[in-house]
């Protein structure tokens, strides 16, 4: 590496980290939290005994799963202004990723809820607990433990997928690295630096995930 | 029957699809008495027991538990409030325990006291600890179910069902999932409850136990009651051919 390259690298590291901390991470966390709320509600709707609820939820999951995320983001950010809905790139990205997490997450949540043995429902019912009480006190805590590993994976994927938000003008880590490359003509160096920053964030998340899994696994047979 | 009927069911029918599992069951049980239900596999014992707390809803018939009467008709369902009210009067103990695995023993016993009865945590814990002591598990209060033997899990399950002060306890083959050496502890707890005057219905394959604990025995076969009465009569001196066949198979007694 030449001295000039080292200078460029040193100058780039800070903006890349900043973009990650100020843009990539907030988008990831906000979308994931909102997405999980959507996921749980969608899962409950799909397990509901009311067919209109099941139908709406099934339609939503179908649309989101069977169209590319990038296309969804473009529709939200570039398309909606034509019917008078103008969104900031952060809002548009948050909506897009929330819907995505909600749809994929709902499948995970639904499978986890369905994997709780019928006997748990019956034991709770026989004690006089209502359906809602049973969900809240008996089924969700157990389903959460089962869904944590796959949801952790979704979270980590989401962190990386936020790089797509660069294409709708959101100044996240990848977009910032592209801008630096345009200025410096050092694609190998800068994109590798961006990859290292993603790697760093991802490692922290992976560690957090395994810590949480251990805490939740307290009661399971070892 | 004599005395105040705690439970009474009349002409209860239940089908699963085209399979009629209960073909008109009549039963009544006085407060403080223990009823054992025996009979061959598939005769409808579990289904009948589950009807008492509406885990299965009868298609037809009528059921009275502790003064609340419900009528069943095809196509109409029981109101949620009535279902919950009835379930608060009955405690159910399952063949395979169904403890809540994410809770400790004491939390299992506290749960319904807090969520269903609205008790404070402190009051619920106090009662839960007393019940665990009663079933001989005072020292296991903080264990999770995977840290307990089957017999211990079943005793926690009994304490859990007792915690909401049911009028009637329902047991579905409470010992048949247990290793033989663990059966005794569970039966001892049930025997003690019976001695204290708990009204109970026990589905069991343990004929000796039924003889010792039950005030009445009913023998079911193919969805009907084929024999009923005190244990000496039903188990010791059955009249019907089907009862004799069944008892010959499950006991060492020569009843012919
Ligand atoms: N949910 C269900 N759906 C369909 N059929 C059922 C259902 N529950 C029970 N049955 C059928 O009803 C019949 C009676 O079952 P039940 O479990 O009441 O018998 P049981 O007397 O308790 O037998 P066992 O001694 O083997 O426990 C059986 O033929 C069983 O297959
Ligand atoms: Mg059975």
XYZ file of N, CA, C and O and ligand atoms in Angstrom, chain A residues 118, chain B residues 14-17 19-22 37-50 56 95 172-173 176 203 205 220 223, ligand 1:
159
model
N -49.982 -28.618 22.110
C -51.378 -28.380 22.449
C -51.605 -28.514 23.959
O -52.445 -27.825 24.532
N -71.030 -37.247 22.449
C -69.912 -36.549 21.798
C -69.417 -37.387 20.627
O -69.139 -38.579 20.773
N -69.301 -36.753 19.475
C -68.738 -37.422 18.302
C -67.533 -36.655 17.805
O -67.473 -35.440 17.921
N -66.587 -37.378 17.237
C -65.520 -36.754 16.450
C -65.790 -37.140 15.006
O -65.606 -38.306 14.644
N -66.241 -36.193 14.228
C -66.647 -36.527 12.863
C -67.782 -37.525 12.909
O -68.812 -37.277 13.541
N -67.415 -40.538 14.137
C -67.166 -41.504 15.206
C -67.851 -41.051 16.489
O -67.475 -40.031 17.076
N -68.865 -41.779 16.918
C -69.543 -41.407 18.153
C -68.791 -42.034 19.318
O -68.720 -43.256 19.455
N -68.208 -41.169 20.152
C -67.317 -41.634 21.210
C -68.060 -41.747 22.548
O -67.800 -42.657 23.333
N -68.981 -40.817 22.797
C -69.823 -40.905 23.991
C -71.276 -41.037 23.517
O -71.765 -40.197 22.766
N -63.088 -43.945 36.866
C -63.599 -44.394 35.571
C -62.598 -45.393 35.009
O -61.405 -45.076 34.880
N -63.070 -46.601 34.746
C -62.189 -47.617 34.185
C -62.805 -48.127 32.874
O -63.966 -47.821 32.567
N -62.016 -48.867 32.140
C -62.533 -49.405 30.887
C -61.434 -49.547 29.862
O -60.352 -48.968 30.024
N -61.702 -50.290 28.810
C -60.666 -50.559 27.817
C -60.253 -49.304 27.051
O -60.970 -48.303 27.046
N -59.102 -49.392 26.418
C -58.577 -48.297 25.625
C -59.550 -47.933 24.505
O -60.106 -48.811 23.857
N -59.751 -46.641 24.323
C -60.641 -46.190 23.257
C -62.103 -46.187 23.646
O -62.972 -45.886 22.818
N -62.420 -46.490 24.902
C -63.823 -46.571 25.297
C -64.442 -45.192 25.543
O -65.646 -45.081 25.707
N -63.597 -44.142 25.590
C -64.133 -42.785 25.732
C -63.893 -42.165 27.101
O -64.464 -41.115 27.413
N -63.039 -42.763 27.915
C -62.803 -42.272 29.275
C -62.211 -40.864 29.273
O -62.694 -39.970 29.973
N -61.155 -40.687 28.484
C -60.513 -39.381 28.434
C -61.476 -38.339 27.877
O -61.579 -37.221 28.401
N -62.194 -38.706 26.845
C -63.147 -37.772 26.240
C -64.183 -37.327 27.264
O -64.493 -36.140 27.381
N -64.693 -38.269 28.028
C -65.684 -37.930 29.053
C -65.079 -36.975 30.077
O -65.661 -35.947 30.429
N -63.871 -37.301 30.536
C -63.220 -36.467 31.548
C -63.022 -35.039 31.020
O -63.231 -34.054 31.728
N -62.614 -34.959 29.746
C -62.365 -33.640 29.145
C -63.654 -32.843 28.958
O -63.607 -31.616 28.870
N -63.344 -30.676 25.778
C -64.208 -31.124 24.685
C -65.610 -30.630 25.013
O -66.052 -30.729 26.162
N -52.323 -36.811 31.862
C -51.436 -37.975 31.814
C -49.962 -37.556 31.683
O -49.104 -38.079 32.357
N -56.596 -37.675 34.648
C -56.605 -38.591 33.505
C -55.370 -39.484 33.553
O -54.272 -39.055 33.204
N -55.551 -40.692 33.992
C -54.442 -41.639 34.128
C -53.180 -40.949 34.635
O -52.165 -40.903 33.946
N -49.895 -43.134 34.489
C -49.539 -44.106 33.451
C -48.337 -43.682 32.621
O -47.792 -44.468 31.863
N -59.639 -41.163 36.020
C -59.543 -42.215 35.001
C -58.276 -42.992 35.318
O -57.199 -42.390 35.452
N -56.006 -46.963 35.227
C -55.829 -48.380 34.909
C -55.371 -49.162 36.146
O -55.166 -50.359 36.084
N -66.564 -48.145 31.595
C -67.049 -47.746 30.268
C -66.584 -48.729 29.220
O -65.508 -49.308 29.323
N -68.153 -46.190 24.587
C -68.965 -44.977 24.686
C -70.175 -45.046 25.586
O -70.959 -44.100 25.639
N -59.688 -35.165 19.122
C -60.087 -36.342 18.592
N -60.371 -36.439 17.279
C -60.776 -37.599 16.752
N -60.953 -38.737 17.433
C -60.691 -38.704 18.750
C -60.235 -37.509 19.394
N -60.054 -37.779 20.711
C -60.364 -39.077 20.879
N -60.755 -39.643 19.706
C -61.199 -41.031 19.533
O -62.226 -41.260 20.449
C -62.147 -42.568 20.985
C -62.114 -42.510 22.495
O -60.911 -41.884 22.890
P -60.527 -41.633 24.400
O -59.203 -40.950 24.393
O -61.632 -40.953 25.085
O -60.396 -43.109 24.936
P -59.839 -43.629 26.331
O -60.909 -44.462 26.932
O -59.343 -42.502 27.144
O -58.661 -44.572 25.894
P -57.230 -44.824 26.592
O -57.470 -45.795 27.705
O -56.412 -45.419 25.496
O -56.721 -43.504 27.055
C -60.933 -43.213 20.357
O -61.354 -43.996 19.285
C -60.124 -42.033 19.855
O -59.389 -42.387 18.720
